[in-house]
Short mmCIF file of C-alpha atoms in Angstrom, two decimals:
data_model
loop_
_atom_site.label_atom_id
_atom_site.label_comp_id
_atom_site.label_asym_id
_atom_site.label_seq_id
_atom_site.Cartn_x
_atom_site.Cartn_y
_atom_site.Cartn_z
CA UNK A 1 -12.84 14.27 52.90
CA UNK A 2 -16.18 15.21 51.52
CA UNK A 3 -17.06 13.35 48.35
CA UNK A 4 -20.54 14.84 48.52
CA UNK A 5 -19.07 17.76 46.55
CA UNK A 6 -18.68 15.54 43.50
CA UNK A 7 -22.29 14.37 43.56
CA UNK A 8 -23.50 17.94 43.98
CA UNK A 9 -21.61 19.22 40.96
CA UNK A 10 -21.79 16.07 38.90
CA UNK A 11 -24.09 17.32 36.10
CA UNK A 12 -21.98 20.45 35.64
CA UNK A 13 -18.75 18.49 35.37
CA UNK A 14 -20.37 15.86 33.18
CA UNK A 15 -21.25 18.61 30.72
CA UNK A 16 -17.55 19.40 30.53
CA UNK A 17 -16.75 15.76 29.93
CA UNK A 18 -19.13 15.71 26.99
CA UNK A 19 -17.30 18.69 25.53
CA UNK A 20 -13.95 16.96 26.12
CA UNK A 21 -15.11 13.83 24.31
CA UNK A 22 -16.51 15.90 21.47
CA UNK A 23 -13.24 17.78 21.16
CA UNK A 24 -11.26 14.52 21.17
CA UNK A 25 -13.44 12.88 18.51
CA UNK A 26 -13.39 15.85 16.15
CA UNK A 27 -9.63 16.13 16.57
CA UNK A 28 -9.23 12.44 15.90
CA UNK A 29 -11.23 12.59 12.66
CA UNK A 30 -9.71 15.83 11.41
CA UNK A 31 -6.18 14.96 12.52
CA UNK A 32 -6.37 11.57 10.86
CA UNK A 33 -7.58 13.03 7.59
CA UNK A 34 -4.97 15.79 7.50
CA UNK A 35 -2.40 13.28 8.72
CA UNK A 36 -3.10 10.94 5.79
CA UNK A 37 -2.72 13.82 3.33
CA UNK A 38 0.55 14.92 4.94
CA UNK A 39 1.88 11.36 5.05
CA UNK A 40 1.14 10.75 1.38
CA UNK A 41 2.72 14.09 0.49
CA UNK A 42 5.79 13.19 2.53
CA UNK A 43 6.16 9.96 0.57
CA UNK A 44 5.68 11.69 -2.77
CA UNK A 45 8.55 12.03 -5.19
CA UNK A 46 7.24 15.47 -6.19
CA UNK A 47 9.29 18.06 -4.36
CA UNK A 48 6.48 20.63 -4.26
CA UNK A 49 4.52 18.13 -2.14
CA UNK A 50 7.37 16.61 -0.19
CA UNK A 51 9.07 19.75 1.13
CA UNK A 52 6.04 21.65 2.44
CA UNK A 53 4.65 18.53 4.12
CA UNK A 54 8.01 17.69 5.67
CA UNK A 55 8.46 21.26 6.90
CA UNK A 56 4.96 21.20 8.38
CA UNK A 57 5.56 17.97 10.28
CA UNK A 58 8.92 19.09 11.68
CA UNK A 59 7.58 22.50 12.58
CA UNK A 60 4.62 21.32 14.63
CA UNK A 61 6.48 18.43 16.22
CA UNK A 62 8.98 20.96 17.48
CA UNK A 63 6.42 23.08 19.35
CA UNK A 64 4.54 22.56 22.58
CA UNK A 65 0.81 22.16 22.02
CA UNK A 66 -0.04 24.91 24.49
CA UNK A 67 1.87 27.40 22.34
CA UNK A 68 -0.04 26.36 19.22
CA UNK A 69 -3.32 26.91 21.10
CA UNK A 70 -2.21 30.40 22.12
CA UNK A 71 -1.11 31.21 18.60
CA UNK A 72 -4.31 30.14 16.93
CA UNK A 73 -6.45 31.86 19.53
CA UNK A 74 -4.59 35.17 19.65
CA UNK A 75 -3.27 35.33 16.09
CA UNK A 76 -6.46 34.55 14.21
CA UNK A 77 -8.14 37.88 15.12
CA UNK A 78 -5.02 39.67 13.94
CA UNK A 79 -5.00 37.80 10.65
CA UNK A 80 -8.69 37.56 9.88
CA UNK A 81 -10.07 40.48 11.84
CA UNK A 82 -12.51 38.25 13.68
CA UNK A 83 -11.96 36.40 16.90
CA UNK A 84 -12.42 32.66 16.93
CA UNK A 85 -14.65 31.20 19.62
CA UNK A 86 -12.82 29.06 22.15
CA UNK A 87 -14.16 25.75 20.93
CA UNK A 88 -13.27 26.40 17.31
CA UNK A 89 -9.84 27.71 18.26
CA UNK A 90 -9.22 24.58 20.31
CA UNK A 91 -10.41 22.27 17.53
CA UNK A 92 -8.24 23.97 14.93
CA UNK A 93 -5.18 23.94 17.19
CA UNK A 94 -5.58 20.29 18.05
CA UNK A 95 -6.14 19.16 14.47
CA UNK A 96 -3.23 21.19 13.15
CA UNK A 97 -0.95 19.90 15.90
CA UNK A 98 -1.99 16.26 16.10
CA UNK A 99 -1.96 15.87 12.31
CA UNK A 100 1.82 16.18 12.43
CA UNK A 101 2.01 13.20 14.78
CA UNK A 102 -0.54 11.19 12.85
CA UNK A 103 1.37 11.89 9.66
CA UNK A 104 4.47 10.18 11.02
CA UNK A 105 2.52 7.17 12.27
CA UNK A 106 0.75 6.83 8.93
CA UNK A 107 3.92 7.33 6.93
CA UNK A 108 5.61 4.50 8.82
CA UNK A 109 2.50 2.35 8.28
CA UNK A 110 2.47 2.97 4.55
CA UNK A 111 6.18 2.20 4.30
CA UNK A 112 5.64 -1.10 6.10
CA UNK A 113 3.61 -2.42 3.14
CA UNK A 114 5.85 -4.37 0.74
CA UNK A 115 6.66 -2.62 -2.53
CA UNK A 116 5.26 -5.50 -4.55
CA UNK A 117 1.74 -4.59 -3.49
CA UNK A 118 1.94 -1.22 -5.20
CA UNK A 119 3.60 -2.83 -8.19
CA UNK A 120 0.78 -5.35 -8.53
CA UNK A 121 -1.82 -2.60 -8.24
CA UNK A 122 -0.09 -0.37 -10.78
CA UNK A 123 0.42 -3.25 -13.19
CA UNK A 124 -3.34 -3.79 -13.33
CA UNK A 125 -3.88 -0.20 -14.44
CA UNK A 126 -4.89 1.37 -11.11
CA UNK A 127 -3.81 4.98 -10.68
CA UNK A 128 -1.60 5.98 -7.75
CA UNK A 129 -4.65 7.32 -5.95
CA UNK A 130 -6.64 4.11 -6.45
CA UNK A 131 -3.64 2.05 -5.39
CA UNK A 132 -3.36 4.07 -2.18
CA UNK A 133 -7.08 4.02 -1.51
CA UNK A 134 -7.84 0.34 -2.16
CA UNK A 135 -4.58 -1.51 -1.65
CA UNK A 136 -2.05 0.34 0.50
CA UNK A 137 -4.05 2.39 3.03
CA UNK A 138 -6.46 -0.37 4.15
CA UNK A 139 -3.49 -2.59 4.98
CA UNK A 140 -1.40 0.20 6.43
CA UNK A 141 -4.19 1.53 8.65
CA UNK A 142 -4.79 -1.95 9.99
CA UNK A 143 -1.12 -2.26 10.93
CA UNK A 144 -1.21 1.16 12.54
CA UNK A 145 -4.23 0.63 14.77
CA UNK A 146 -2.27 0.15 18.01
CA UNK A 147 -0.18 3.27 17.43
CA UNK A 148 -3.25 5.26 16.37
CA UNK A 149 -5.21 4.24 19.46
CA UNK A 150 -2.28 5.25 21.65
CA UNK A 151 -2.23 8.63 19.93
CA UNK A 152 -6.00 8.93 20.44
CA UNK A 153 -5.48 8.41 24.16
CA UNK A 154 -2.85 11.15 24.14
CA UNK A 155 -5.30 13.44 22.36
CA UNK A 156 -7.91 12.77 25.01
CA UNK A 157 -5.46 13.83 27.68
CA UNK A 158 -4.24 16.82 25.68
CA UNK A 159 -7.73 18.28 25.37
CA UNK A 160 -7.35 19.48 28.96
CA UNK A 161 -4.93 22.11 27.68
CA UNK A 162 -7.84 23.95 26.08
CA UNK A 163 -8.54 25.42 29.52
CA UNK A 164 -5.82 28.03 28.82
CA UNK A 165 -8.13 29.86 26.43
CA UNK A 166 -11.07 29.48 28.75
CA UNK A 167 -12.84 26.58 27.13
CA UNK A 168 -15.02 24.94 29.74
CA UNK A 169 -14.05 21.37 29.07
CA UNK A 170 -13.92 18.76 31.83
CA UNK A 171 -10.79 19.83 33.71
CA UNK A 172 -11.72 23.50 33.49
CA UNK A 173 -15.11 22.77 35.06
CA UNK A 174 -13.54 20.74 37.85
CA UNK A 175 -11.28 23.72 38.35
CA UNK A 176 -14.29 26.07 38.53
CA UNK A 177 -16.08 23.86 41.03
CA UNK A 178 -12.94 23.82 43.14
CA UNK A 179 -12.81 27.61 43.08
CA UNK A 180 -16.30 27.70 44.50
CA UNK A 181 -16.19 24.78 46.89
CA UNK A 182 -12.53 24.67 47.87
CA UNK A 183 -12.32 20.87 47.81
CA UNK A 184 -9.17 20.39 45.76
CA UNK A 185 -8.18 16.95 46.96
CA UNK A 186 -11.49 15.27 46.33
CA UNK A 187 -12.15 17.03 43.06
CA UNK A 188 -8.75 16.42 41.48
CA UNK A 189 -8.75 12.82 42.62
CA UNK A 190 -12.08 12.48 40.87
CA UNK A 191 -10.76 14.17 37.73
CA UNK A 192 -7.76 11.84 37.73
CA UNK A 193 -10.03 8.83 38.06
CA UNK A 194 -12.16 9.91 35.10
CA UNK A 195 -9.13 10.44 32.83
CA UNK A 196 -7.67 7.17 34.01
CA UNK A 197 -10.82 5.20 33.23
CA UNK A 198 -11.18 6.66 29.74
CA UNK A 199 -7.54 6.20 28.84
CA UNK A 200 -7.52 2.64 30.18
CA UNK A 201 -10.47 1.77 27.99
CA UNK A 202 -8.49 3.11 25.04
CA UNK A 203 -5.38 1.10 25.91
CA UNK A 204 -7.47 -2.00 26.42
CA UNK A 205 -9.06 -1.57 23.00
CA UNK A 206 -5.62 -1.19 21.49
CA UNK A 207 -4.43 -4.46 23.06
CA UNK A 208 -7.54 -6.27 21.91
CA UNK A 209 -7.12 -5.01 18.36
CA UNK A 210 -3.51 -6.00 18.33
CA UNK A 211 -4.34 -9.53 19.42
CA UNK A 212 -6.98 -9.78 16.75
CA UNK A 213 -4.57 -8.49 14.14
CA UNK A 214 -1.97 -11.08 15.11
CA UNK A 215 -4.52 -13.83 14.75
CA UNK A 216 -5.71 -12.56 11.37
CA UNK A 217 -2.27 -12.18 9.87
CA UNK A 218 -1.42 -15.85 10.32
CA UNK B 1 3.21 -7.24 -30.34
CA UNK B 2 6.08 -6.00 -28.19
CA UNK B 3 9.03 -4.18 -29.71
CA UNK B 4 12.06 -3.49 -27.56
CA UNK B 5 14.56 -1.23 -29.31
CA UNK B 6 18.04 -0.42 -28.04
CA UNK B 7 16.92 -0.33 -24.43
CA UNK B 8 19.54 0.51 -21.81
CA UNK B 9 18.93 1.06 -18.14
CA UNK B 10 21.27 1.87 -15.30
CA UNK B 11 20.91 2.47 -11.62
CA UNK B 12 22.83 5.39 -10.16
CA UNK B 13 26.04 6.29 -11.93
CA UNK B 14 27.81 3.13 -12.96
CA UNK B 15 25.77 -0.03 -12.64
CA UNK B 16 24.23 -0.93 -15.96
CA UNK B 17 21.25 -3.25 -15.48
CA UNK B 18 20.29 -3.49 -19.15
CA UNK B 19 22.53 -2.88 -22.11
CA UNK B 20 21.22 -2.30 -25.59
CA UNK B 21 18.40 -4.84 -25.63
CA UNK B 22 16.64 -5.51 -28.92
CA UNK B 23 13.74 -7.90 -29.14
CA UNK B 24 10.52 -8.23 -31.07
CA UNK B 25 7.74 -10.43 -29.79
CA UNK B 26 4.89 -10.87 -32.27
CA UNK B 27 1.32 -11.32 -31.01
CA UNK B 28 0.37 -14.82 -29.92
CA UNK B 29 3.93 -15.86 -29.15
CA UNK B 30 5.39 -17.17 -25.93
CA UNK B 31 8.91 -16.07 -25.07
CA UNK B 32 10.84 -17.42 -22.12
CA UNK B 33 13.67 -15.37 -20.63
CA UNK B 34 16.20 -17.18 -18.48
CA UNK B 35 19.57 -16.38 -16.98
CA UNK B 36 21.35 -16.12 -13.64
CA UNK B 37 19.98 -13.84 -10.93
CA UNK B 38 20.94 -10.23 -11.43
CA UNK B 39 21.10 -10.68 -15.19
CA UNK B 40 18.33 -8.10 -15.78
CA UNK B 41 15.50 -10.44 -16.79
CA UNK B 42 12.94 -9.09 -14.33
CA UNK B 43 14.05 -5.54 -14.99
CA UNK B 44 13.49 -6.04 -18.71
CA UNK B 45 10.04 -7.48 -18.02
CA UNK B 46 9.10 -4.44 -15.95
CA UNK B 47 10.17 -2.13 -18.75
CA UNK B 48 7.40 -3.59 -20.90
CA UNK B 49 4.60 -2.20 -18.71
CA UNK B 50 6.43 0.88 -17.51
CA UNK B 51 7.04 -0.27 -13.94
CA UNK B 52 10.72 0.38 -14.56
CA UNK B 53 12.13 3.53 -16.11
CA UNK B 54 14.85 3.08 -18.70
CA UNK B 55 17.19 5.86 -19.85
CA UNK B 56 17.75 4.85 -23.45
CA UNK B 57 15.82 3.26 -26.27
CA UNK B 58 12.16 2.57 -26.74
CA UNK B 59 9.58 -0.06 -25.85
CA UNK B 60 6.51 -0.16 -28.08
CA UNK B 61 3.50 -2.26 -27.13
CA UNK B 62 0.82 -2.70 -29.78
CA UNK B 63 1.98 0.49 -31.46
CA UNK B 64 2.12 2.56 -28.27
CA UNK B 65 5.46 3.76 -26.93
CA UNK B 66 5.59 3.03 -23.20
CA UNK B 67 7.66 6.03 -22.14
CA UNK B 68 6.42 8.58 -24.67
CA UNK B 69 5.13 11.73 -22.90
CA UNK B 70 1.57 11.45 -24.23
CA UNK B 71 1.06 7.79 -23.39
CA UNK B 72 -1.76 6.90 -21.01
CA UNK B 73 0.27 4.45 -18.96
CA UNK B 74 -2.71 3.28 -16.88
CA UNK B 75 -4.63 2.35 -19.99
CA UNK B 76 -1.61 0.61 -21.45
CA UNK B 77 -1.03 -1.37 -18.25
CA UNK B 78 -4.66 -2.40 -18.07
CA UNK B 79 -4.08 -4.39 -21.27
CA UNK B 80 -0.97 -6.10 -19.93
CA UNK B 81 -1.42 -8.65 -17.17
CA UNK B 82 1.42 -9.31 -14.77
CA UNK B 83 2.12 -12.19 -12.40
CA UNK B 84 4.78 -11.94 -9.70
CA UNK B 85 7.13 -14.36 -7.99
CA UNK B 86 5.61 -13.66 -4.58
CA UNK B 87 2.02 -13.50 -5.86
CA UNK B 88 1.37 -10.02 -4.41
CA UNK B 89 -2.27 -10.79 -3.76
CA UNK B 90 -3.94 -8.14 -1.62
CA UNK B 91 -4.10 -9.89 1.77
CA UNK B 92 -7.04 -7.88 3.08
CA UNK B 93 -9.33 -8.96 0.22
CA UNK B 94 -10.88 -12.28 -0.73
CA UNK B 95 -9.78 -13.97 -3.94
CA UNK B 96 -12.96 -12.61 -5.53
CA UNK B 97 -12.22 -9.01 -4.52
CA UNK B 98 -8.62 -9.36 -5.62
CA UNK B 99 -9.86 -10.33 -9.05
CA UNK B 100 -12.65 -7.78 -9.44
CA UNK B 101 -10.82 -4.70 -8.10
CA UNK B 102 -9.21 -3.59 -11.36
CA UNK B 103 -12.14 -4.49 -13.67
CA UNK B 104 -14.48 -2.45 -11.47
CA UNK B 105 -12.15 0.48 -10.74
CA UNK B 106 -10.23 0.75 -14.00
CA UNK B 107 -12.64 -0.64 -16.58
CA UNK B 108 -15.72 0.62 -14.69
CA UNK B 109 -17.34 -2.75 -15.14
CA UNK B 110 -20.54 -3.30 -13.13
CA UNK B 111 -19.79 -5.26 -9.95
CA UNK B 112 -22.12 -8.08 -10.93
CA UNK B 113 -20.56 -8.64 -14.36
CA UNK B 114 -17.09 -8.52 -12.85
CA UNK B 115 -18.05 -11.19 -10.32
CA UNK B 116 -19.53 -13.47 -12.95
CA UNK B 117 -16.43 -13.09 -15.07
CA UNK B 118 -14.23 -13.77 -12.02
CA UNK B 119 -16.07 -17.03 -11.31
CA UNK B 120 -15.62 -18.06 -14.91
CA UNK B 121 -11.87 -17.45 -14.74
CA UNK B 122 -11.48 -19.15 -11.36
CA UNK B 123 -13.15 -22.12 -12.93
CA UNK B 124 -10.70 -21.95 -15.81
CA UNK B 125 -7.68 -21.96 -13.48
CA UNK B 126 -9.22 -24.85 -11.56
CA UNK B 127 -10.14 -23.30 -8.20
CA UNK B 128 -13.80 -22.23 -8.35
CA UNK B 129 -14.23 -23.23 -4.70
CA UNK B 130 -11.73 -20.69 -3.42
CA UNK B 131 -13.51 -17.51 -4.53
CA UNK B 132 -14.32 -16.30 -1.03
CA UNK B 133 -11.11 -17.34 0.69
CA UNK B 134 -8.49 -14.84 1.80
CA UNK B 135 -4.97 -15.25 0.42
CA UNK B 136 -3.79 -16.35 3.87
CA UNK B 137 -6.07 -19.39 3.59
CA UNK B 138 -4.70 -20.55 0.24
CA UNK B 139 -1.72 -22.73 -0.67
CA UNK B 140 1.10 -21.27 -2.75
CA UNK B 141 -0.15 -22.85 -5.94
CA UNK B 142 -3.67 -21.62 -5.31
CA UNK B 143 -2.38 -18.11 -4.58
CA UNK B 144 -0.51 -18.00 -7.85
CA UNK B 145 -3.56 -19.23 -9.74
CA UNK B 146 -5.65 -16.50 -8.15
CA UNK B 147 -2.94 -14.03 -9.20
CA UNK B 148 -3.16 -15.33 -12.77
CA UNK B 149 -6.95 -15.07 -12.61
CA UNK B 150 -6.61 -11.49 -11.36
CA UNK B 151 -4.47 -10.62 -14.36
CA UNK B 152 -6.79 -12.43 -16.80
CA UNK B 153 -9.85 -10.62 -15.47
CA UNK B 154 -8.70 -7.51 -17.32
CA UNK B 155 -8.78 -9.50 -20.57
CA UNK B 156 -5.21 -8.53 -21.37
CA UNK B 157 -3.62 -8.91 -24.77
CA UNK B 158 -0.26 -9.64 -23.18
CA UNK B 159 0.75 -11.53 -20.03
CA UNK B 160 4.04 -10.99 -18.21
CA UNK B 161 5.23 -13.63 -15.75
CA UNK B 162 8.07 -12.82 -13.36
CA UNK B 163 9.41 -16.13 -12.03
CA UNK B 164 5.90 -17.39 -11.33
CA UNK B 165 6.96 -20.75 -9.87
CA UNK B 166 10.19 -19.83 -8.04
CA UNK B 167 8.48 -19.38 -4.68
CA UNK B 168 6.40 -22.55 -4.91
CA UNK B 169 6.84 -25.95 -3.33
CA UNK B 170 7.81 -28.50 -5.99
CA UNK B 171 4.46 -30.29 -5.98
CA UNK B 172 2.60 -27.04 -6.65
CA UNK B 173 4.66 -25.97 -9.62
CA UNK B 174 2.81 -28.22 -12.03
CA UNK B 175 -0.65 -26.85 -11.27
CA UNK B 176 0.57 -23.35 -12.09
CA UNK B 177 2.52 -24.38 -15.18
CA UNK B 178 -0.52 -26.26 -16.50
CA UNK B 179 -2.54 -23.05 -16.39
CA UNK B 180 0.26 -21.22 -18.19
CA UNK B 181 0.57 -23.91 -20.83
CA UNK B 182 -3.18 -23.66 -21.50
CA UNK B 183 -2.85 -19.92 -21.90
CA UNK B 184 0.08 -20.20 -24.28
CA UNK B 185 -1.77 -22.76 -26.39
CA UNK B 186 -4.83 -20.51 -26.47
CA UNK B 187 -2.71 -17.93 -28.26
CA UNK B 188 -1.93 -15.45 -25.49
CA UNK B 189 1.15 -13.28 -26.02
CA UNK B 190 3.36 -14.19 -23.10
CA UNK B 191 6.73 -13.13 -21.78
CA UNK B 192 7.86 -15.49 -19.05
CA UNK B 193 10.91 -15.06 -16.85
CA UNK B 194 11.50 -18.58 -15.63
CA UNK B 195 13.94 -21.40 -15.16
CA UNK B 196 11.30 -24.02 -15.86
CA UNK B 197 13.04 -25.54 -18.85
CA UNK B 198 10.36 -28.19 -19.29
CA UNK B 199 7.82 -25.43 -19.75
CA UNK B 200 10.14 -23.59 -22.14
CA UNK B 201 10.69 -26.71 -24.19
CA UNK B 202 6.98 -27.37 -24.44
CA UNK B 203 5.50 -23.99 -25.32
CA UNK B 204 8.18 -21.35 -25.92
CA UNK B 205 8.45 -20.06 -29.46
CA UNK B 206 11.67 -18.40 -28.47
CA UNK B 207 14.06 -18.61 -25.55
CA UNK B 208 16.27 -15.72 -24.54
CA UNK B 209 19.30 -16.14 -22.34
CA UNK B 210 20.50 -13.07 -20.48
CA UNK B 211 23.62 -12.39 -18.46
CA UNK B 212 24.89 -9.13 -16.93
CA UNK B 213 22.18 -7.04 -18.54
CA UNK B 214 22.76 -8.37 -22.03
CA UNK B 215 21.08 -10.85 -24.30
CA UNK B 216 23.70 -13.56 -24.78
CA UNK B 217 21.68 -15.90 -26.91
CA UNK B 218 18.25 -16.35 -28.36
CA UNK B 219 16.62 -18.96 -30.51
CA UNK B 220 13.86 -21.53 -30.79
CA UNK B 221 13.75 -24.07 -28.01
CA UNK B 222 15.24 -26.69 -30.33
CA UNK B 223 18.24 -24.52 -31.20
CA UNK B 224 18.59 -23.33 -27.65
CA UNK B 225 18.69 -26.72 -25.97
CA UNK B 226 20.42 -28.72 -28.66
CA UNK B 227 22.87 -26.30 -30.23
CA UNK B 228 23.60 -23.41 -27.89
CA UNK B 229 26.16 -21.17 -29.59
CA UNK B 230 27.37 -19.15 -26.65
CA UNK B 231 29.80 -20.61 -24.13
CA UNK B 232 28.02 -18.87 -21.24
CA UNK B 233 24.70 -20.42 -22.32
CA UNK B 234 26.21 -23.87 -22.39
CA UNK B 235 27.61 -23.35 -18.92
CA UNK B 236 24.26 -22.16 -17.64
CA UNK B 237 22.34 -25.02 -19.23
CA UNK B 238 24.71 -27.65 -17.94
CA UNK B 239 24.14 -26.38 -14.42
CA UNK B 240 20.43 -25.96 -14.62
CA UNK B 241 19.61 -29.16 -16.53
CA UNK B 242 22.07 -31.31 -14.57
#
């Protein structure tokens, strides 16, 4: 065992980790936003909103993420005539894919809010949008925090799949170092440790938030 | 003024929740609707501000038809306050924010004015000290008074009450009823679904008794309590008044 190899290539791999975190955060923000829109559309009584949103969610939940990454990366030049750079292709794939999962979490969260809340909001003259924005979503999002954090952890892990289109995120860089140094055991143990630490922090946050929520809802 | 003309409402194919309801409530009057559960009282109340969709007839509030295609329902609702059995305060907001949300968002009132007005109303309902408490920190009676304050903050011309005391502990009922009695005496147009017969006797200009989606009897409180015409009303009263 030669853990020296990690120290030697630490800055290079750290650069990949920064990219991984960046990718995860952008996906989280974009996925959440698109997810909220899809969730609201899926709860709408208007069929021109409901059916497309429902089809979207079922479609992407029925595909492996890696396939979506390939599609976006290889299909976009065909459709637009220009090739997408790897980072952008990865971001778009992740947002498009994760939004479908977020949408279902958010939909369940919105449905968990008693109907009387919307009735009270509507009776005071608020529009459906205002009711959603000020009354329903703040409560629903709070209830959803544990599930959302769990999904964020999954996203963090999923970013490693971007290596298939050559994006030099964390795992890809570990992989490159291994190709040069031939120290698979040490390097992949290290990679595992890094993912484990980050995901544990996420899970811990989720537990904390859940405890706090329980206390506040007394 | 509320005019309800030939209103019928049914859920699904068969179940008729309201059948041919006719009722006129002039401005400044207090009307109490009572009847067994499932008789359509709350449904009728929700037809007045368009929270419930009816298939037949017409409801006209201050000259505006609730279900007419051109009606600005949000504007109409902003002039009709509503109070619910289970309060329906927004749990993630303080009493103050509960009260100022609609004035600021719907009426576009400046935040500062809305807050001043809210304090004034909280004072009026007797809980000025609770402005910055969350609903979870309030008693049932206090919650319902905040809910009334929230409705009053829009300076409505009409107030609808849907069993406002049914979810309260007995000793808290009075504090809520007192606020409602004050409102009625101040000339607010009120429609109150309630079984509080003491309240009805004291302030109701008219009492309506409903059963199975129909109005079985209506009259002044004197007529209603002393000379009920309908057999079903007599039955109901004998049970509820013991």
